[in-house]
GROMACS .gro file of C-alpha atoms in nm:
model
  436
    1UNK     CA    1  -5.447   6.658   7.588
    2UNK     CA    2  -5.518   6.439   7.287
    3UNK     CA    3  -5.783   6.171   7.264
    4UNK     CA    4  -5.714   5.878   7.030
    5UNK     CA    5  -5.954   5.619   6.894
    6UNK     CA    6  -5.833   5.295   6.736
    7UNK     CA    7  -6.063   5.091   6.514
    8UNK     CA    8  -6.105   4.716   6.480
    9UNK     CA    9  -5.824   4.657   6.229
   10UNK     CA   10  -5.587   4.846   6.458
   11UNK     CA   11  -5.683   4.609   6.743
   12UNK     CA   12  -5.672   4.287   6.543
   13UNK     CA   13  -5.365   4.119   6.694
   14UNK     CA   14  -5.059   4.162   6.915
   15UNK     CA   15  -4.854   4.319   6.636
   16UNK     CA   16  -5.117   4.592   6.602
   17UNK     CA   17  -5.114   4.652   6.979
   18UNK     CA   18  -4.740   4.716   6.956
   19UNK     CA   19  -4.795   4.972   6.680
   20UNK     CA   20  -5.053   5.147   6.895
   21UNK     CA   21  -4.817   5.157   7.192
   22UNK     CA   22  -4.547   5.319   6.978
   23UNK     CA   23  -4.798   5.580   6.856
   24UNK     CA   24  -4.930   5.658   7.205
   25UNK     CA   25  -4.589   5.679   7.373
   26UNK     CA   26  -4.450   5.900   7.094
   27UNK     CA   27  -4.652   6.195   7.228
   28UNK     CA   28  -4.707   6.258   7.603
   29UNK     CA   29  -5.022   6.453   7.519
   30UNK     CA   30  -5.188   6.126   7.403
   31UNK     CA   31  -5.343   6.049   7.740
   32UNK     CA   32  -5.681   5.896   7.654
   33UNK     CA   33  -5.725   5.599   7.422
   34UNK     CA   34  -6.063   5.466   7.305
   35UNK     CA   35  -6.062   5.120   7.146
   36UNK     CA   36  -6.287   4.899   6.936
   37UNK     CA   37  -6.327   4.524   6.952
   38UNK     CA   38  -6.071   4.319   6.760
   39UNK     CA   39  -6.133   4.331   6.386
   40UNK     CA   40  -6.027   4.111   6.099
   41UNK     CA   41  -5.665   3.997   6.078
   42UNK     CA   42  -5.707   3.881   5.718
   43UNK     CA   43  -5.973   3.919   5.451
   44UNK     CA   44  -6.144   3.590   5.544
   45UNK     CA   45  -6.118   3.641   5.921
   46UNK     CA   46  -6.406   3.732   6.156
   47UNK     CA   47  -6.470   4.049   6.352
   48UNK     CA   48  -6.517   3.979   6.722
   49UNK     CA   49  -6.837   4.186   6.729
   50UNK     CA   50  -6.986   3.972   6.452
   51UNK     CA   51  -6.900   3.658   6.646
   52UNK     CA   52  -7.066   3.798   6.957
   53UNK     CA   53  -7.382   3.877   6.761
   54UNK     CA   54  -7.370   3.521   6.631
   55UNK     CA   55  -7.339   3.387   6.986
   56UNK     CA   56  -7.650   3.576   7.085
   57UNK     CA   57  -7.840   3.443   6.784
   58UNK     CA   58  -7.744   3.088   6.883
   59UNK     CA   59  -7.862   3.155   7.237
   60UNK     CA   60  -8.196   3.279   7.106
   61UNK     CA   61  -8.254   2.967   6.899
   62UNK     CA   62  -8.115   2.718   7.150
   63UNK     CA   63  -7.818   2.624   6.932
   64UNK     CA   64  -7.476   2.556   7.082
   65UNK     CA   65  -7.250   2.861   7.078
   66UNK     CA   66  -6.951   2.695   7.247
   67UNK     CA   67  -6.727   2.677   6.937
   68UNK     CA   68  -6.785   3.046   6.859
   69UNK     CA   69  -6.729   3.147   7.220
   70UNK     CA   70  -6.404   2.948   7.227
   71UNK     CA   71  -6.280   3.138   6.921
   72UNK     CA   72  -6.347   3.470   7.094
   73UNK     CA   73  -6.175   3.356   7.413
   74UNK     CA   74  -5.877   3.219   7.222
   75UNK     CA   75  -5.839   3.538   7.019
   76UNK     CA   76  -5.801   3.762   7.321
   77UNK     CA   77  -5.593   3.515   7.521
   78UNK     CA   78  -5.353   3.483   7.227
   79UNK     CA   79  -5.309   3.861   7.214
   80UNK     CA   80  -5.246   3.869   7.590
   81UNK     CA   81  -4.996   3.586   7.583
   82UNK     CA   82  -4.803   3.723   7.284
   83UNK     CA   83  -4.772   4.058   7.463
   84UNK     CA   84  -4.662   3.892   7.788
   85UNK     CA   85  -4.949   4.043   7.990
   86UNK     CA   86  -5.098   3.913   8.315
   87UNK     CA   87  -5.463   4.020   8.264
   88UNK     CA   88  -5.691   3.754   8.416
   89UNK     CA   89  -5.907   3.693   8.111
   90UNK     CA   90  -5.999   3.340   8.219
   91UNK     CA   91  -6.206   3.466   8.513
   92UNK     CA   92  -6.368   3.731   8.294
   93UNK     CA   93  -6.466   3.480   8.026
   94UNK     CA   94  -6.592   3.229   8.284
   95UNK     CA   95  -6.814   3.498   8.436
   96UNK     CA   96  -6.941   3.597   8.092
   97UNK     CA   97  -7.015   3.235   8.004
   98UNK     CA   98  -7.211   3.191   8.325
   99UNK     CA   99  -7.410   3.504   8.252
  100UNK     CA  100  -7.486   3.383   7.900
  101UNK     CA  101  -7.625   3.060   8.047
  102UNK     CA  102  -7.846   3.245   8.296
  103UNK     CA  103  -7.957   3.522   8.057
  104UNK     CA  104  -7.782   3.821   7.900
  105UNK     CA  105  -7.903   4.100   7.676
  106UNK     CA  106  -7.774   4.125   7.320
  107UNK     CA  107  -7.633   4.472   7.385
  108UNK     CA  108  -7.436   4.364   7.689
  109UNK     CA  109  -7.299   4.057   7.511
  110UNK     CA  110  -7.179   4.241   7.199
  111UNK     CA  111  -7.021   4.515   7.411
  112UNK     CA  112  -6.774   4.266   7.557
  113UNK     CA  113  -6.547   4.288   7.253
  114UNK     CA  114  -6.461   4.647   7.335
  115UNK     CA  115  -6.447   4.565   7.705
  116UNK     CA  116  -6.180   4.295   7.662
  117UNK     CA  117  -5.984   4.506   7.411
  118UNK     CA  118  -5.969   4.798   7.652
  119UNK     CA  119  -5.858   4.581   7.944
  120UNK     CA  120  -5.569   4.439   7.743
  121UNK     CA  121  -5.467   4.775   7.598
  122UNK     CA  122  -5.474   4.942   7.940
  123UNK     CA  123  -5.247   4.669   8.077
  124UNK     CA  124  -5.011   4.697   7.779
  125UNK     CA  125  -4.984   5.077   7.790
  126UNK     CA  126  -4.969   5.099   8.169
  127UNK     CA  127  -5.280   5.321   8.165
  128UNK     CA  128  -5.586   5.304   8.388
  129UNK     CA  129  -5.892   5.116   8.258
  130UNK     CA  130  -6.213   5.320   8.271
  131UNK     CA  131  -6.520   5.113   8.191
  132UNK     CA  132  -6.766   5.303   7.973
  133UNK     CA  133  -7.045   5.225   8.223
  134UNK     CA  134  -6.873   5.460   8.469
  135UNK     CA  135  -6.914   5.770   8.257
  136UNK     CA  136  -7.116   5.731   7.932
  137UNK     CA  137  -7.474   5.781   8.046
  138UNK     CA  138  -7.780   5.731   7.829
  139UNK     CA  139  -8.125   5.869   7.892
  140UNK     CA  140  -8.430   5.643   7.867
  141UNK     CA  141  -8.497   5.772   7.514
  142UNK     CA  142  -8.158   5.640   7.401
  143UNK     CA  143  -7.982   5.976   7.372
  144UNK     CA  144  -7.656   6.047   7.551
  145UNK     CA  145  -7.671   6.272   7.856
  146UNK     CA  146  -7.371   6.478   7.753
  147UNK     CA  147  -7.359   6.708   8.054
  148UNK     CA  148  -7.363   6.421   8.305
  149UNK     CA  149  -7.126   6.207   8.096
  150UNK     CA  150  -6.873   6.485   8.041
  151UNK     CA  151  -6.860   6.574   8.410
  152UNK     CA  152  -6.819   6.209   8.509
  153UNK     CA  153  -6.527   6.145   8.273
  154UNK     CA  154  -6.343   6.460   8.381
  155UNK     CA  155  -6.387   6.361   8.746
  156UNK     CA  156  -6.271   6.000   8.696
  157UNK     CA  157  -5.972   6.080   8.474
  158UNK     CA  158  -5.829   6.373   8.667
  159UNK     CA  159  -5.470   6.422   8.554
  160UNK     CA  160  -5.419   6.059   8.464
  161UNK     CA  161  -5.405   5.849   8.148
  162UNK     CA  162  -5.669   5.594   8.056
  163UNK     CA  163  -5.801   5.342   7.807
  164UNK     CA  164  -6.178   5.340   7.747
  165UNK     CA  165  -6.386   5.082   7.563
  166UNK     CA  166  -6.596   5.229   7.285
  167UNK     CA  167  -6.941   5.140   7.155
  168UNK     CA  168  -7.140   5.122   7.480
  169UNK     CA  169  -7.256   5.303   7.791
  170UNK     CA  170  -7.516   5.259   8.063
  171UNK     CA  171  -7.889   5.329   8.092
  172UNK     CA  172  -8.047   5.489   8.403
  173UNK     CA  173  -8.157   5.143   8.519
  174UNK     CA  174  -7.800   5.012   8.502
  175UNK     CA  175  -7.842   4.809   8.183
  176UNK     CA  176  -7.575   4.832   7.913
  177UNK     CA  177  -7.675   5.022   7.599
  178UNK     CA  178  -7.476   5.012   7.275
  179UNK     CA  179  -7.437   5.283   7.016
  180UNK     CA  180  -7.491   5.216   6.646
  181UNK     CA  181  -7.231   5.025   6.443
  182UNK     CA  182  -6.919   5.240   6.437
  183UNK     CA  183  -7.013   5.354   6.785
  184UNK     CA  184  -6.653   5.359   6.904
  185UNK     CA  185  -6.601   5.662   6.678
  186UNK     CA  186  -6.882   5.835   6.867
  187UNK     CA  187  -6.737   5.733   7.204
  188UNK     CA  188  -6.403   5.883   7.102
  189UNK     CA  189  -6.564   6.207   6.993
  190UNK     CA  190  -6.763   6.230   7.317
  191UNK     CA  191  -6.449   6.171   7.522
  192UNK     CA  192  -6.260   6.437   7.328
  193UNK     CA  193  -6.545   6.683   7.379
  194UNK     CA  194  -6.574   6.598   7.750
  195UNK     CA  195  -6.204   6.665   7.805
  196UNK     CA  196  -6.179   6.968   7.572
  197UNK     CA  197  -5.904   6.790   7.385
  198UNK     CA  198  -5.657   6.972   7.165
  199UNK     CA  199  -5.733   6.724   6.888
  200UNK     CA  200  -5.929   6.402   6.837
  201UNK     CA  201  -5.713   6.150   6.651
  202UNK     CA  202  -5.913   5.876   6.480
  203UNK     CA  203  -5.673   5.595   6.386
  204UNK     CA  204  -5.783   5.344   6.125
  205UNK     CA  205  -5.635   5.145   5.834
  206UNK     CA  206  -5.631   5.427   5.578
  207UNK     CA  207  -5.423   5.744   5.563
  208UNK     CA  208  -5.712   5.988   5.576
  209UNK     CA  209  -6.006   6.049   5.345
  210UNK     CA  210  -5.952   5.998   4.974
  211UNK     CA  211  -6.061   6.256   4.714
  212UNK     CA  212  -6.258   5.995   4.520
  213UNK     CA  213  -6.370   5.634   4.542
  214UNK     CA  214  -6.060   5.415   4.482
  215UNK     CA  215  -6.285   5.156   4.317
  216UNK     CA  216  -6.349   5.412   4.043
  217UNK     CA  217  -6.036   5.631   4.035
  218UNK     CA  218  -5.695   5.467   4.044
  219UNK     CA  219  -5.487   5.582   4.342
  220UNK     CA  220  -5.683   5.897   4.430
  221UNK     CA  221  -5.503   6.157   4.638
  222UNK     CA  222  -5.571   6.206   5.006
  223UNK     CA  223  -5.766   6.506   5.129
  224UNK     CA  224  -5.513   6.692   5.341
  225UNK     CA  225  -5.756   6.936   5.501
  226UNK     CA  226  -6.132   6.967   5.503
  227UNK     CA  227  -6.393   7.159   5.697
  228UNK     CA  228  -6.666   6.985   5.892
  229UNK     CA  229  -6.916   7.129   5.643
  230UNK     CA  230  -6.728   6.969   5.355
  231UNK     CA  231  -6.716   6.639   5.541
  232UNK     CA  232  -7.095   6.659   5.577
  233UNK     CA  233  -7.137   6.732   5.206
  234UNK     CA  234  -6.912   6.442   5.106
  235UNK     CA  235  -7.088   6.203   5.342
  236UNK     CA  236  -7.434   6.307   5.221
  237UNK     CA  237  -7.321   6.276   4.859
  238UNK     CA  238  -7.208   5.918   4.905
  239UNK     CA  239  -6.845   5.924   5.019
  240UNK     CA  240  -6.741   5.660   5.273
  241UNK     CA  241  -6.635   5.898   5.549
  242UNK     CA  242  -6.718   5.932   5.916
  243UNK     CA  243  -7.088   5.972   5.979
  244UNK     CA  244  -7.214   6.316   6.078
  245UNK     CA  245  -7.325   6.196   6.423
  246UNK     CA  246  -6.973   6.066   6.480
  247UNK     CA  247  -6.815   6.408   6.454
  248UNK     CA  248  -7.095   6.617   6.608
  249UNK     CA  249  -6.953   6.622   6.964
  250UNK     CA  250  -6.612   6.751   6.852
  251UNK     CA  251  -6.756   6.985   6.590
  252UNK     CA  252  -6.979   7.134   6.858
  253UNK     CA  253  -6.667   7.229   7.055
  254UNK     CA  254  -6.455   7.317   6.751
  255UNK     CA  255  -6.205   7.040   6.825
  256UNK     CA  256  -6.003   6.938   6.517
  257UNK     CA  257  -6.040   6.579   6.397
  258UNK     CA  258  -5.735   6.405   6.253
  259UNK     CA  259  -5.789   6.080   6.060
  260UNK     CA  260  -5.466   5.877   6.068
  261UNK     CA  261  -5.334   5.535   5.966
  262UNK     CA  262  -5.211   5.300   6.240
  263UNK     CA  263  -4.998   5.118   5.983
  264UNK     CA  264  -4.841   5.442   5.853
  265UNK     CA  265  -4.815   5.674   6.155
  266UNK     CA  266  -4.579   5.919   5.983
  267UNK     CA  267  -4.853   6.010   5.733
  268UNK     CA  268  -5.036   6.324   5.855
  269UNK     CA  269  -5.368   6.194   5.720
  270UNK     CA  270  -5.668   6.424   5.691
  271UNK     CA  271  -5.722   6.716   5.929
  272UNK     CA  272  -6.080   6.836   5.971
  273UNK     CA  273  -6.172   7.161   6.141
  274UNK     CA  274  -6.440   7.429   6.129
  275UNK     CA  275  -6.237   7.650   5.899
  276UNK     CA  276  -5.893   7.708   5.752
  277UNK     CA  277  -5.717   8.028   5.659
  278UNK     CA  278  -5.614   7.979   5.298
  279UNK     CA  279  -5.511   8.223   5.027
  280UNK     CA  280  -5.776   8.301   4.767
  281UNK     CA  281  -5.555   8.159   4.492
  282UNK     CA  282  -5.480   7.827   4.664
  283UNK     CA  283  -5.389   7.576   4.392
  284UNK     CA  284  -5.655   7.319   4.484
  285UNK     CA  285  -6.007   7.422   4.574
  286UNK     CA  286  -6.180   7.090   4.510
  287UNK     CA  287  -6.182   6.889   4.832
  288UNK     CA  288  -6.338   6.571   4.700
  289UNK     CA  289  -6.570   6.414   4.445
  290UNK     CA  290  -6.847   6.176   4.547
  291UNK     CA  291  -7.178   6.051   4.421
  292UNK     CA  292  -7.463   5.803   4.433
  293UNK     CA  293  -7.678   5.630   4.174
  294UNK     CA  294  -8.048   5.549   4.138
  295UNK     CA  295  -8.217   5.885   4.175
  296UNK     CA  296  -8.531   6.004   4.000
  297UNK     CA  297  -8.601   6.364   3.896
  298UNK     CA  298  -8.963   6.474   3.924
  299UNK     CA  299  -9.014   6.798   3.726
  300UNK     CA  300  -9.332   7.000   3.772
  301UNK     CA  301  -9.408   7.286   3.529
  302UNK     CA  302  -9.691   7.536   3.554
  303UNK     CA  303  -9.737   7.883   3.411
  304UNK     CA  304  -9.716   8.151   3.677
  305UNK     CA  305  -9.566   7.917   3.937
  306UNK     CA  306  -9.291   8.161   4.025
  307UNK     CA  307  -9.539   8.424   4.140
  308UNK     CA  308  -9.788   8.192   4.311
  309UNK     CA  309  -9.803   8.175   4.689
  310UNK     CA  310  -9.803   7.833   4.859
  311UNK     CA  311  -9.729   7.616   4.555
  312UNK     CA  312  -9.394   7.495   4.683
  313UNK     CA  313  -9.547   7.412   5.020
  314UNK     CA  314  -9.823   7.212   4.849
  315UNK     CA  315  -9.569   7.017   4.645
  316UNK     CA  316  -9.351   6.938   4.944
  317UNK     CA  317  -9.656   6.832   5.145
  318UNK     CA  318  -9.748   6.577   4.878
  319UNK     CA  319  -9.399   6.427   4.894
  320UNK     CA  320  -9.413   6.423   5.273
  321UNK     CA  321  -9.752   6.252   5.281
  322UNK     CA  322  -9.620   5.986   5.044
  323UNK     CA  323  -9.307   5.939   5.256
  324UNK     CA  324  -9.072   6.024   4.967
  325UNK     CA  325  -8.768   6.225   5.085
  326UNK     CA  326  -8.650   6.514   4.869
  327UNK     CA  327  -8.271   6.534   4.835
  328UNK     CA  328  -8.225   6.833   4.601
  329UNK     CA  329  -8.455   7.095   4.446
  330UNK     CA  330  -8.310   7.267   4.136
  331UNK     CA  331  -8.561   7.523   4.004
  332UNK     CA  332  -8.652   7.726   3.695
  333UNK     CA  333  -8.886   8.024   3.651
  334UNK     CA  334  -9.209   7.829   3.622
  335UNK     CA  335  -9.086   7.483   3.707
  336UNK     CA  336  -8.927   7.295   3.991
  337UNK     CA  337  -8.740   6.965   3.989
  338UNK     CA  338  -8.728   6.741   4.291
  339UNK     CA  339  -8.449   6.486   4.307
  340UNK     CA  340  -8.555   6.184   4.511
  341UNK     CA  341  -8.417   5.833   4.578
  342UNK     CA  342  -8.549   5.598   4.310
  343UNK     CA  343  -8.609   5.317   4.558
  344UNK     CA  344  -8.836   5.544   4.764
  345UNK     CA  345  -9.030   5.678   4.466
  346UNK     CA  346  -9.101   5.356   4.274
  347UNK     CA  347  -9.352   5.193   4.512
  348UNK     CA  348  -9.537   5.524   4.557
  349UNK     CA  349  -9.501   5.679   4.214
  350UNK     CA  350  -9.864   5.650   4.103
  351UNK     CA  351 -10.015   5.776   4.428
  352UNK     CA  352  -9.765   6.065   4.438
  353UNK     CA  353  -9.818   6.177   4.077
  354UNK     CA  354 -10.195   6.150   4.118
  355UNK     CA  355 -10.181   6.369   4.430
  356UNK     CA  356  -9.960   6.625   4.253
  357UNK     CA  357 -10.202   6.649   3.961
  358UNK     CA  358 -10.499   6.700   4.193
  359UNK     CA  359 -10.321   6.945   4.426
  360UNK     CA  360 -10.101   7.154   4.195
  361UNK     CA  361 -10.268   7.099   3.855
  362UNK     CA  362  -9.939   7.123   3.664
  363UNK     CA  363  -9.912   7.190   3.291
  364UNK     CA  364  -9.647   6.919   3.268
  365UNK     CA  365  -9.528   6.647   3.504
  366UNK     CA  366  -9.222   6.450   3.395
  367UNK     CA  367  -9.024   6.182   3.578
  368UNK     CA  368  -8.672   6.089   3.469
  369UNK     CA  369  -8.535   5.771   3.626
  370UNK     CA  370  -8.194   5.608   3.669
  371UNK     CA  371  -8.005   5.929   3.743
  372UNK     CA  372  -7.673   5.951   3.927
  373UNK     CA  373  -7.587   6.263   4.125
  374UNK     CA  374  -7.218   6.348   4.139
  375UNK     CA  375  -7.097   6.624   4.371
  376UNK     CA  376  -6.775   6.822   4.341
  377UNK     CA  377  -6.718   6.953   4.694
  378UNK     CA  378  -6.482   7.236   4.783
  379UNK     CA  379  -6.435   7.565   4.962
  380UNK     CA  380  -6.552   7.892   4.802
  381UNK     CA  381  -6.631   7.731   4.469
  382UNK     CA  382  -6.865   8.010   4.362
  383UNK     CA  383  -6.575   8.257   4.366
  384UNK     CA  384  -6.377   8.052   4.119
  385UNK     CA  385  -6.457   8.187   3.776
  386UNK     CA  386  -6.532   7.923   3.516
  387UNK     CA  387  -6.586   7.627   3.749
  388UNK     CA  388  -6.925   7.531   3.603
  389UNK     CA  389  -6.795   7.592   3.252
  390UNK     CA  390  -6.502   7.362   3.317
  391UNK     CA  391  -6.742   7.090   3.430
  392UNK     CA  392  -6.959   7.131   3.119
  393UNK     CA  393  -6.655   7.130   2.892
  394UNK     CA  394  -6.489   6.828   3.051
  395UNK     CA  395  -6.806   6.618   3.042
  396UNK     CA  396  -6.912   6.741   2.699
  397UNK     CA  397  -6.578   6.647   2.544
  398UNK     CA  398  -6.633   6.288   2.662
  399UNK     CA  399  -6.994   6.274   2.541
  400UNK     CA  400  -7.154   6.275   2.886
  401UNK     CA  401  -7.506   6.419   2.878
  402UNK     CA  402  -7.577   6.643   3.180
  403UNK     CA  403  -7.938   6.598   3.295
  404UNK     CA  404  -7.915   6.844   3.584
  405UNK     CA  405  -7.672   7.090   3.738
  406UNK     CA  406  -7.710   7.277   4.064
  407UNK     CA  407  -7.488   7.477   4.297
  408UNK     CA  408  -7.560   7.515   4.666
  409UNK     CA  409  -7.586   7.865   4.815
  410UNK     CA  410  -7.321   7.776   5.073
  411UNK     CA  411  -7.062   7.761   4.791
  412UNK     CA  412  -6.953   7.413   4.898
  413UNK     CA  413  -7.062   7.197   4.607
  414UNK     CA  414  -7.168   7.172   4.246
  415UNK     CA  415  -7.406   6.887   4.170
  416UNK     CA  416  -7.426   6.719   3.833
  417UNK     CA  417  -7.699   6.475   3.734
  418UNK     CA  418  -7.606   6.216   3.470
  419UNK     CA  419  -7.743   5.881   3.359
  420UNK     CA  420  -7.659   5.594   3.594
  421UNK     CA  421  -7.454   5.429   3.320
  422UNK     CA  422  -7.227   5.737   3.306
  423UNK     CA  423  -7.172   5.754   3.684
  424UNK     CA  424  -6.821   5.609   3.713
  425UNK     CA  425  -6.697   5.783   3.399
  426UNK     CA  426  -6.826   6.119   3.528
  427UNK     CA  427  -6.633   6.083   3.852
  428UNK     CA  428  -6.314   5.992   3.665
  429UNK     CA  429  -6.354   6.286   3.424
  430UNK     CA  430  -6.411   6.539   3.703
  431UNK     CA  431  -6.121   6.402   3.905
  432UNK     CA  432  -5.890   6.432   3.607
  433UNK     CA  433  -6.017   6.785   3.531
  434UNK     CA  434  -5.987   6.930   3.880
  435UNK     CA  435  -5.731   6.721   4.068
  436UNK     CA  436  -5.467   6.574   3.839
   0.00000   0.00000   0.00000
C-alpha cells in the first residue's frame, strides 16, 4: 500500500492528469491518491483556491463574483472535456452557485477546488471517490480526531483504490473545516498513517529537497536521504521544506516520506525516514544548508553567573513576559547570549532591557542587531573531526566575520551567526566547502 499526494501544479491541466495516471498505474501498490485544487498552469495564471477565496470576498462585499466563478467552472470543465470524461460537473457547479446565493461559509467554498479535482481524478483513474467529509473528523477545538478518522478511512476503503480530496474535513456539527494552506500535504500524511502505508509519496514540481536555496547557490544538489529530525532542523532554520505538522502523522508511525517530481517521475527524489544505516565514513555528512536573516543577539554578562541558581530562569521569564521568543542560547562561563527575531525584539527592546537590568543586574548587557543565522545540518556532525575548523577556515579566507557559533547537542547542526550583509555569501561558501 502506497499513498500518493499530488499538489496544485500537478493538477493544473489535462496534460498533468495524464502524467499522474501514468505514475499511479505504474505501481499496483499506489492505491490511494490525495489531490489538491488545480494550481497555476503558467507563471501569470491563477490558483483555483485563490479564485475561490476571491469569490467569497466578493460575496462578503456584495460585489459580483460571476466572472470569477465562470473561470473556475471553465477550468474544470476544460480538464474533463480534454480527458474525455463524463463527470457531471454542470450539476455540481449549479448546486454550488445556488448555495453561494443562499449563504455558504468561506471554508466550504474554498474546499470545492479539491472536491472537483478529486472527482475528476477518480473518474480518470477508475478509482472510487471518497469525500473527505466521510472520514476526516475534526473536534470542536479544531484538532483532528485521529483515532476516529483512521478507523473510518480503513472501513470505507477496504481493499479498494480511491481518490481523496485534500485540505478539508468535517466538524462534529457537520460543517466543513479546512486545514491550513498546504493542508493537502497533511491530508495525505493522515491517510498514509491511517492505512499504515509502506510509503507516503508526496508529488510536486521539484525533484526532492535541495541542499541550499537555488536563489543563492546555482544548481544545488538534491538531498537524496534525510531523517525527520534533519527535516525539522532545515525547516526551522529557514529552508522551504514541508512543514513539521505536515509530516507528523507519518513520522509518528515511522512511515517513510518520498518527495517526488510529477514532471520527472524517474527521479528518486528525497527519501525521509526516522534513521538510515550508513557507514561512519560516508562521503557526504552535510544534509543541507539553510538560514534566515534579521536576528538580534542579546548578551548578558555577570560575574558568578555560572554558579548562581535561578538566573537562567529569571532571564527566560523576562523574555516570556515581553513576548519575545528565544531561538538559540549559546553560552559562556559567566555570560549567556539569546538569539531572538529582530522584528519581535525591536518594539519591546526598551521594556525588555529595563526588566533585565532590574531582575538580573548584569555587569554588561549588549545587543547586536542585523544578524543572520546559517545552519549546516547533517547526521553525526560532532563525530567528524575538524568540522568547526573547516567552517572557520572557509569563512575566514573570504573575510566573513563570525559573530556567533553554536553546535546542538543532538549532533545535527552547526549554527553560524554572521552580519546580514554576509548571509548569501556565507551560504555559498559553506556549500562550496562541504558539498562541491
